[in-house]
Short mmCIF file of C-alpha atoms in Angstrom, two decimals:
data_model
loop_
_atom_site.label_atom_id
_atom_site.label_comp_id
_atom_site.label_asym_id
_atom_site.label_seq_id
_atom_site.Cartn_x
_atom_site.Cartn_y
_atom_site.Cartn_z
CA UNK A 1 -72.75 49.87 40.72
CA UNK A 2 -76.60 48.66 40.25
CA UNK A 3 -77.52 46.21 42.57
CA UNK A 4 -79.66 43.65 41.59
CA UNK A 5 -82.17 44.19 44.54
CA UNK A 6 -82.17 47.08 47.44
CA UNK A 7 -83.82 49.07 49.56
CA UNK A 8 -84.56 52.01 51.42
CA UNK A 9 -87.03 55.14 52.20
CA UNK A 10 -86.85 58.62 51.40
CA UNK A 11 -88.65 61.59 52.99
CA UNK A 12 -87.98 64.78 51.90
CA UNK A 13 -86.32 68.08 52.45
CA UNK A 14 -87.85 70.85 51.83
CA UNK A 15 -86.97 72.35 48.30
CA UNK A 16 -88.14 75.78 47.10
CA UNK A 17 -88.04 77.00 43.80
CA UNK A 18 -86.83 80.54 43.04
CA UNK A 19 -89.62 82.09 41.52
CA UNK A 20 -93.20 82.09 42.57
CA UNK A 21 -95.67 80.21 42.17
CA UNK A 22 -99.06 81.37 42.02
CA UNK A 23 -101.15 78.64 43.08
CA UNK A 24 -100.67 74.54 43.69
CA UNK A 25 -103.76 74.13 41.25
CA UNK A 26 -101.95 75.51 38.65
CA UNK A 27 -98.60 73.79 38.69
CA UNK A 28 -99.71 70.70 36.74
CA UNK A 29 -100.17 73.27 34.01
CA UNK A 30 -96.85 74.74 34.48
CA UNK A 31 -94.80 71.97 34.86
CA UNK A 32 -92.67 70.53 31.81
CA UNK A 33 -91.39 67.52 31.08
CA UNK A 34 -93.52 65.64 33.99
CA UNK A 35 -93.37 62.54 32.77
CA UNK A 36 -89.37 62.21 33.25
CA UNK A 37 -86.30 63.47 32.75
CA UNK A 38 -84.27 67.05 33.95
CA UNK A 39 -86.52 70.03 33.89
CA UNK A 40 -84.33 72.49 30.89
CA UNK A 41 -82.35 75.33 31.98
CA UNK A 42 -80.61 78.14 30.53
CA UNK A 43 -77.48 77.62 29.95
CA UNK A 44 -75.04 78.82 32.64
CA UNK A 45 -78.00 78.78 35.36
CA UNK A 46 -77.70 79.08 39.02
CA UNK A 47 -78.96 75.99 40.67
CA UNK A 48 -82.20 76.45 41.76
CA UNK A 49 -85.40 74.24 43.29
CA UNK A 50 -88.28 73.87 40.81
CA UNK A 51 -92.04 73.43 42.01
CA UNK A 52 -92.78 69.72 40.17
CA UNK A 53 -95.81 68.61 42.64
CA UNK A 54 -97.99 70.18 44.77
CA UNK A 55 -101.20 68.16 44.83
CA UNK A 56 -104.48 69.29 47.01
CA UNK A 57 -106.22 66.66 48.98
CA UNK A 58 -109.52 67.86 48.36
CA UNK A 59 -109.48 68.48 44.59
CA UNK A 60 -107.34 65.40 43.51
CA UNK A 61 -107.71 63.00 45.98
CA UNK A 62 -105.59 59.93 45.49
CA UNK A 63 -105.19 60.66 41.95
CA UNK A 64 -102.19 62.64 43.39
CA UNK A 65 -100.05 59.57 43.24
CA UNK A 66 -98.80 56.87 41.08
CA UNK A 67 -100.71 54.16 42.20
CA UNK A 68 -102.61 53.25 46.09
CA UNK A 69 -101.55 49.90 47.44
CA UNK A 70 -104.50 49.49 49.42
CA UNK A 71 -105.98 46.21 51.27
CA UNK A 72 -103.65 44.53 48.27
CA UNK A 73 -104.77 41.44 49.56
CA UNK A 74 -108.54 42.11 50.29
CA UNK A 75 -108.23 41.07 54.09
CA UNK A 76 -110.42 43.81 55.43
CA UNK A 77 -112.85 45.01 52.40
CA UNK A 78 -115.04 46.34 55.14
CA UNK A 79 -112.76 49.08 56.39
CA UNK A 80 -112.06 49.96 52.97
CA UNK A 81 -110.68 52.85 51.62
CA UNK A 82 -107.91 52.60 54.22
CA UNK A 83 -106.38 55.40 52.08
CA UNK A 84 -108.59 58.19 51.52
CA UNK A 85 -108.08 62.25 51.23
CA UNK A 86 -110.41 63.58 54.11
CA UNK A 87 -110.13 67.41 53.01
CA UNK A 88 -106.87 69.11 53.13
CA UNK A 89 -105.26 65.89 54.72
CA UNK A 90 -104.31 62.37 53.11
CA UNK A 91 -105.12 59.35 56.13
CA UNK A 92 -104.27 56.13 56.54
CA UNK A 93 -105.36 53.73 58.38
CA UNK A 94 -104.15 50.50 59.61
CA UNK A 95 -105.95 47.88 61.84
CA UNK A 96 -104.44 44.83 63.55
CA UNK A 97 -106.38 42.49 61.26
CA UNK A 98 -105.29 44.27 57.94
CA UNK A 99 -102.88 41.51 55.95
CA UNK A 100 -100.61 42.35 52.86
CA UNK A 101 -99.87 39.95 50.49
CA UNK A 102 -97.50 38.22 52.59
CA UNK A 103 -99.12 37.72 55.32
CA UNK A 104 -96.49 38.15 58.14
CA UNK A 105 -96.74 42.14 57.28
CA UNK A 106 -99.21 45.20 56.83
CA UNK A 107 -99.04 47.32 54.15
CA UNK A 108 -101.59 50.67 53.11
CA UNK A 109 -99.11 53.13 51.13
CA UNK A 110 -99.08 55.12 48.19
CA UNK A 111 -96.24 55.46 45.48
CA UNK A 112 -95.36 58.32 43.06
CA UNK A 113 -96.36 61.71 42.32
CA UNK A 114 -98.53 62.27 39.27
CA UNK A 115 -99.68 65.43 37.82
CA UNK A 116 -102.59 65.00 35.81
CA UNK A 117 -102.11 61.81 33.13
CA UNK A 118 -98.71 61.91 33.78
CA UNK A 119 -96.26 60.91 36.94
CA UNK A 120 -92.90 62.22 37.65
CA UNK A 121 -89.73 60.27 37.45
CA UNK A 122 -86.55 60.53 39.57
CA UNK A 123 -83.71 59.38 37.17
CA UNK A 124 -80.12 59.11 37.55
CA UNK A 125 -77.76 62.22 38.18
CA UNK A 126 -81.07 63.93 39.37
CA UNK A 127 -81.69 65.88 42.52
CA UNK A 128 -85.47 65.59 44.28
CA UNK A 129 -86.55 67.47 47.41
CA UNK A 130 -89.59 66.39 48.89
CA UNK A 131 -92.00 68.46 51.99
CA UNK A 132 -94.76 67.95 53.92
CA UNK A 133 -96.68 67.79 57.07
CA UNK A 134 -96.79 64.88 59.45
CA UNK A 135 -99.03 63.37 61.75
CA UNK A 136 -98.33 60.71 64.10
CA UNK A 137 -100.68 59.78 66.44
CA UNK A 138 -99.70 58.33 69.92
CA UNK A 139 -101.32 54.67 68.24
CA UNK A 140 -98.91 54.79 65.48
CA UNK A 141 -96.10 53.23 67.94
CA UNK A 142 -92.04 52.32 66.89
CA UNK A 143 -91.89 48.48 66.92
CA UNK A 144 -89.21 45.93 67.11
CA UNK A 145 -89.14 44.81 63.77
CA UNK A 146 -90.09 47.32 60.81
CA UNK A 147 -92.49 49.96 60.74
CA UNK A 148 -91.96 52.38 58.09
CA UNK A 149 -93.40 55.48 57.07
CA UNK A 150 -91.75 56.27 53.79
CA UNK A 151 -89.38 54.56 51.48
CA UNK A 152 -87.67 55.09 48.14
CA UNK A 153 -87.62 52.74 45.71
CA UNK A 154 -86.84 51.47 42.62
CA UNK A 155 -90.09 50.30 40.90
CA UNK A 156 -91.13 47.27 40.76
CA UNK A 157 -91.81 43.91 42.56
CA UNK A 158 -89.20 42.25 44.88
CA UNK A 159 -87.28 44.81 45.35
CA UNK A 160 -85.91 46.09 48.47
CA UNK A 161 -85.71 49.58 49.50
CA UNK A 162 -83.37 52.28 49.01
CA UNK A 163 -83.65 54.48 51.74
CA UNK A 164 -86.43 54.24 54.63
CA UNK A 165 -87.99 56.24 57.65
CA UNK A 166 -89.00 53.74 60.29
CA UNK A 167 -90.21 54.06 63.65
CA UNK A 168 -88.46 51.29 65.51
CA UNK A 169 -87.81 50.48 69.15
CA UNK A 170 -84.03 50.91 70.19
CA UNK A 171 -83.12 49.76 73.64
CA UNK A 172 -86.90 49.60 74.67
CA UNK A 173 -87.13 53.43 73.21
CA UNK A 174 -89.44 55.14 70.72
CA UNK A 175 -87.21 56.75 67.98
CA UNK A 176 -88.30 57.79 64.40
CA UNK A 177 -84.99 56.88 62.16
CA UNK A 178 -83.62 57.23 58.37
CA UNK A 179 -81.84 54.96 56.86
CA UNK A 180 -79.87 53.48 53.38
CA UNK A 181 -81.12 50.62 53.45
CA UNK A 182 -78.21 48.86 51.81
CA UNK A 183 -75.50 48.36 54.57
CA UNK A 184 -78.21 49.36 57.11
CA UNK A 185 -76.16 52.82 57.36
CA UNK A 186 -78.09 55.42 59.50
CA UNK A 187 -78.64 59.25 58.78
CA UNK A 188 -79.88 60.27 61.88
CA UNK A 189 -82.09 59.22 64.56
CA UNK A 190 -84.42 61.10 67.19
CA UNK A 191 -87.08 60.35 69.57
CA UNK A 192 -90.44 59.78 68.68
CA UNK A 193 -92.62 60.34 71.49
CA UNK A 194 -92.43 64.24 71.85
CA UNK A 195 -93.68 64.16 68.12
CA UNK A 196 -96.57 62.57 68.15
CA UNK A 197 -100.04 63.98 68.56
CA UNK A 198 -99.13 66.94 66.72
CA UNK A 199 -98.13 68.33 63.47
CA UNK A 200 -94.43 68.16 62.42
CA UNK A 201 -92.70 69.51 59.10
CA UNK A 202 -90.96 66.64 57.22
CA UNK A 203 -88.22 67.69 54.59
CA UNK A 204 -86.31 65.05 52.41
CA UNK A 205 -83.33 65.55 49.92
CA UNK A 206 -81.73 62.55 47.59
CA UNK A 207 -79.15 62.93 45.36
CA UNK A 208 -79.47 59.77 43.09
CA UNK A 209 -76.37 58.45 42.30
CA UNK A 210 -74.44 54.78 41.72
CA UNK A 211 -72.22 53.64 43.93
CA UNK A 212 -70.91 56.01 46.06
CA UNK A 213 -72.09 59.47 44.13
CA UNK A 214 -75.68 59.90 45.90
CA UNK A 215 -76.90 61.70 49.16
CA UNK A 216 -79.70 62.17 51.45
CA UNK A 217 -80.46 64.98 53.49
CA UNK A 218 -83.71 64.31 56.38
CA UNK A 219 -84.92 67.23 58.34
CA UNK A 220 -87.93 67.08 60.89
CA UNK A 221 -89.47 70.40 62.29
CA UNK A 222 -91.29 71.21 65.05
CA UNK A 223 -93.06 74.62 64.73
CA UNK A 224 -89.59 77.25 65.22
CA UNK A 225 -87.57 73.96 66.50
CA UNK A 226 -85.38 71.95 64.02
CA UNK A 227 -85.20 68.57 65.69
CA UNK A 228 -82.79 66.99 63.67
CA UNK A 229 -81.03 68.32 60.82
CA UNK A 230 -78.95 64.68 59.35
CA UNK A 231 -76.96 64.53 56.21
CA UNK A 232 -75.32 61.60 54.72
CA UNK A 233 -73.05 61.96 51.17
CA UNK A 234 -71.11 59.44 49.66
CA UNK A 235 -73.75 56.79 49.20
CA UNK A 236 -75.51 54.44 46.86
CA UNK A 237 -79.59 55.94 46.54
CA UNK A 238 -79.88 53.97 43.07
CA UNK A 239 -80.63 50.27 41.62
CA UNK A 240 -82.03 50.59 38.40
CA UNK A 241 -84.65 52.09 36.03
CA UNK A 242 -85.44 55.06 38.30
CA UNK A 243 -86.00 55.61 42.09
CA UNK A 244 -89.90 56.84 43.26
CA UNK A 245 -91.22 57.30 46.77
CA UNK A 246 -93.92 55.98 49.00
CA UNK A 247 -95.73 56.80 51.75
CA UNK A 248 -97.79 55.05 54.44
CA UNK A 249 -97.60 52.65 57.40
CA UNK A 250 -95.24 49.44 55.99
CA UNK A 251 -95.36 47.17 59.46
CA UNK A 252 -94.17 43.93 60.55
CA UNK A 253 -96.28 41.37 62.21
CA UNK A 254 -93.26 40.45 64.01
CA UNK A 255 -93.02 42.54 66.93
CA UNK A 256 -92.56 41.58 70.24
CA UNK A 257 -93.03 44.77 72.12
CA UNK A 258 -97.16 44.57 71.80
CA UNK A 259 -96.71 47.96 70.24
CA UNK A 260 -99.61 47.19 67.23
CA UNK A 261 -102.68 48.79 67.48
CA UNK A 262 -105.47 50.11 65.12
CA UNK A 263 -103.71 53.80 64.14
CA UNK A 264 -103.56 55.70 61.27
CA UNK A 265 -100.85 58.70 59.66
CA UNK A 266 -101.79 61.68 58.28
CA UNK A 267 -99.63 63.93 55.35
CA UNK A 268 -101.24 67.33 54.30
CA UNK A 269 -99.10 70.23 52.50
CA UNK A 270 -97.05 67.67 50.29
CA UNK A 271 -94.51 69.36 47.59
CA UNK A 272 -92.30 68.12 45.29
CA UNK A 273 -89.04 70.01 43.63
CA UNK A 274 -86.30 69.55 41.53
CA UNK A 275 -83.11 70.99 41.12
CA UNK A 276 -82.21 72.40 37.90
CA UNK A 277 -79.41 74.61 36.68
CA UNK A 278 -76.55 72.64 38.32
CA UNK A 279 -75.89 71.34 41.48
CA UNK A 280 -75.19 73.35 44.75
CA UNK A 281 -71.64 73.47 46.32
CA UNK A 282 -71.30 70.57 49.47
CA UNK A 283 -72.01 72.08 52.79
CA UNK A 284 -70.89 70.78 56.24
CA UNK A 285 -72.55 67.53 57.47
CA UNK A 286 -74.62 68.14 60.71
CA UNK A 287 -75.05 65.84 63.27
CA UNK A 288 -78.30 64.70 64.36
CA UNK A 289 -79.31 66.04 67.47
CA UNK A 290 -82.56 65.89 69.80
CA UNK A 291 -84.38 68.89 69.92
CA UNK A 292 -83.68 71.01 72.31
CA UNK A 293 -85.60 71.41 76.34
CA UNK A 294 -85.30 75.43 76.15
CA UNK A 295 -86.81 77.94 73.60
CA UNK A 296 -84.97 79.20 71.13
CA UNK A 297 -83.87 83.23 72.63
CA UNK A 298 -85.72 85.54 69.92
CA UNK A 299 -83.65 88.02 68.23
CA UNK A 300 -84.96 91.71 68.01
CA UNK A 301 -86.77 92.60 65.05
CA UNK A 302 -84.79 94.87 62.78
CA UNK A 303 -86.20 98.24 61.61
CA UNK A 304 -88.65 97.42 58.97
CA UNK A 305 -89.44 93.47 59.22
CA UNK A 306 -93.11 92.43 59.64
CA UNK A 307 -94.94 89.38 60.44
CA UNK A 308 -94.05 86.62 57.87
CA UNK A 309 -97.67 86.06 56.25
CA UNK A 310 -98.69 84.01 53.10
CA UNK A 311 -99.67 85.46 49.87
CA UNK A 312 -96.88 88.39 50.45
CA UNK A 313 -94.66 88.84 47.67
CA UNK A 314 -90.79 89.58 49.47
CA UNK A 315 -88.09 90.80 47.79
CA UNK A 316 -84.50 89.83 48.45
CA UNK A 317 -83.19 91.57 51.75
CA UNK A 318 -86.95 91.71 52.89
CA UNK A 319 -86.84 91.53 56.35
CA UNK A 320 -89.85 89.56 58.52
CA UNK A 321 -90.53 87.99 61.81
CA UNK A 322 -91.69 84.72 62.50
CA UNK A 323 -92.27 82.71 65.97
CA UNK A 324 -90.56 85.23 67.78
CA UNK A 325 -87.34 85.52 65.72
CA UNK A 326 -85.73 87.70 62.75
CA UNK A 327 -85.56 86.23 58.84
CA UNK A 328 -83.50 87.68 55.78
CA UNK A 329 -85.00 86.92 52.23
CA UNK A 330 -82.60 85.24 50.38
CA UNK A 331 -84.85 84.58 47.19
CA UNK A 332 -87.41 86.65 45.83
CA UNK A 333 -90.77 84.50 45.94
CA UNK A 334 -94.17 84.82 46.60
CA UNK A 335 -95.26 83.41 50.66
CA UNK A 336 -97.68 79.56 50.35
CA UNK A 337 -98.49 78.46 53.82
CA UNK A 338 -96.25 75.90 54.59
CA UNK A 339 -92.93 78.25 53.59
CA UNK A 340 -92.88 79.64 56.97
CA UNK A 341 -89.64 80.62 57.60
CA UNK A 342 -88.43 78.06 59.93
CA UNK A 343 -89.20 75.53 57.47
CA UNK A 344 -87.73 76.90 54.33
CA UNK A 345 -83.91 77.59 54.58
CA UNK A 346 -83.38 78.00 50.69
CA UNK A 347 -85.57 81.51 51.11
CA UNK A 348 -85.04 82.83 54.63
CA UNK A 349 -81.84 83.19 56.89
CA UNK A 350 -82.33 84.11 60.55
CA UNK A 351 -80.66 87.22 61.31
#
């Protein structure tokens, strides 16, 4: 059923498409139908992840989105850009003075993904997988109220959100969180402290469907270590028109935990996919689970695997190591840094 208004964020899990692609300045070029609507596919095609966005900091800059909700209210024009690419990395920042337009909130983000004159659109019946890099600094700090760090939504003003990550205080703890934000129904929850100051993988999945035919999928990585792995089907990830994602800091004034500072976020290695050729058989839910104390025990390497390394081309069966442990090829592809193994379960199986 379309609600009227709704809300929520969505961050991404990471897609990969089956074939390779030869560089993330070229995919603009290579991508069809980017202004909307399913990528075609042969008839009778295996489902498979298609490379729709990969934008480089450095070479588009903010032109990599839809549109940059920046100082929207001009409260702090001296700090400004809040949103800038600073070479391979997109940063914001956020200061304790910076006002939206209502002032009881905060609000630098960015909405969309655009290739060239053109921006991609996540329709109805559609699958979107969304990847990238994280960095939270120890400044960036879970409050009371909201503080969000992504969010899907429909486009548009006054409406609320369909899915969100937050970073919000639960029983005086630090926890980064994903959410429907209709019904307030949780995916999964972990803590946030042992992920900040550092770089983390970020993978989001929706499935955008009315009423009870959509699905999420949020997976956070650090290095070889999946941290939480949370999967929620059955739910409602559309209002109307289309659904498109944001990222940024998204904070309430409210909280009461004096957890605002000056901070920023930073997002490097962003990519954007789409499933075409079908859809892929359910799997079994997992339950979100803190990462584990010990380190993962690393299996021997086969006869024949080597290092994992970008720019390799690996055949199916190829065999390589990675952070101490053993990976299968499962699709034939050509290596980009940020398909390291770990991070990229639709090409590699640990063996």
């Amino acid at each position: 059923m379309t609600r009227p208004r709704t809300a929520l964020l969505l961050l991404a899990a990471l897609a990969l498409p089956a074939c390779a692609v030869p560089a993330a300045a070229s995919v603009a070029d290579s991508v069809t139908g980017s202004s909307g609507g399913a990528v075609p596919a042969a008839a009778g095609a295996a489902p498979a992840w298609q490379l729709r966005w990969a934008p480089e900091p450095s070479r588009t800059g903010l032109s990599a989105f839809e549109t940059v909700e920046d100082d929207r209210a001009g409260s702090h024009p001296a700090a400004k850009p809040h949103i800038k690419a600073v070479g391979d990395t997109f940063r914001f920042d956020m200061h304790t003075v910076d006002r939206d337009s209502a002032a009881d909130r905060q609000r630098q983000e960015v909405t969309g993904m655009r290739n060239g004159a053109s921006y991609l659109q996540w329709r109805l019946g559609e699958t979107w997988r969304v990847t990238y890099s994280m960095y939270v600094p120890g400044s960036l700090k879970a409050t009371s109220t909201f503080t969000h760090i992504m969010q899907t939504k429909q486009p548009g003003t006054g409406t609320s959100p369909i899915t969100v990550t937050s970073l919000r205080r639960v029983g005086g703890k630090q926890t980064i969180e994903h959410k429907i934000f209709a019904g307030d129904i949780l995916v999964g929850r972990t803590d946030l402290e042992p992920l900040q100051d550092k770089w983390v993988r970020v993978e989001y999945e929706i499935k955008i469907g009315d009423g009870t035919d959509g699905s999420v999928r949020w997976v956070i990585r650090d290095g070889g270590t999946t941290v939480i792995d949370a999967r929620k089907t059955g739910v409602d990830t559309f209002l109307a028109d289309r659904v498109r994602p944001k990222w940024g800091i998204y904070r309430s004034l409210g909280d009461t935990s004096g957890s605002l500072q000056n901070t920023y976020l930073l997002l490097r290695d962003m990519r954007g996919y789409q499933l075409t050729g079908g859809t892929p058989g359910p799997g079994p839910t997992p339950t979100p689970t803190a990462a584990p104390t010990g380190t993962p025990a690393p299996s021997p390497a086969p006869t024949g695997a080597t290092p994992w390394k970008a720019g390799t081309a690996y055949a199916v069966g190829a065999r390589v190591t990675w952070a101490g442990l053993t990976y299968r090829c499962l699709q034939a592809h050509t290596a980009l840094a940020g398909w390291e193994p770990s991070s990229a379960p639709a090409l590699w199986q640990r063996v």
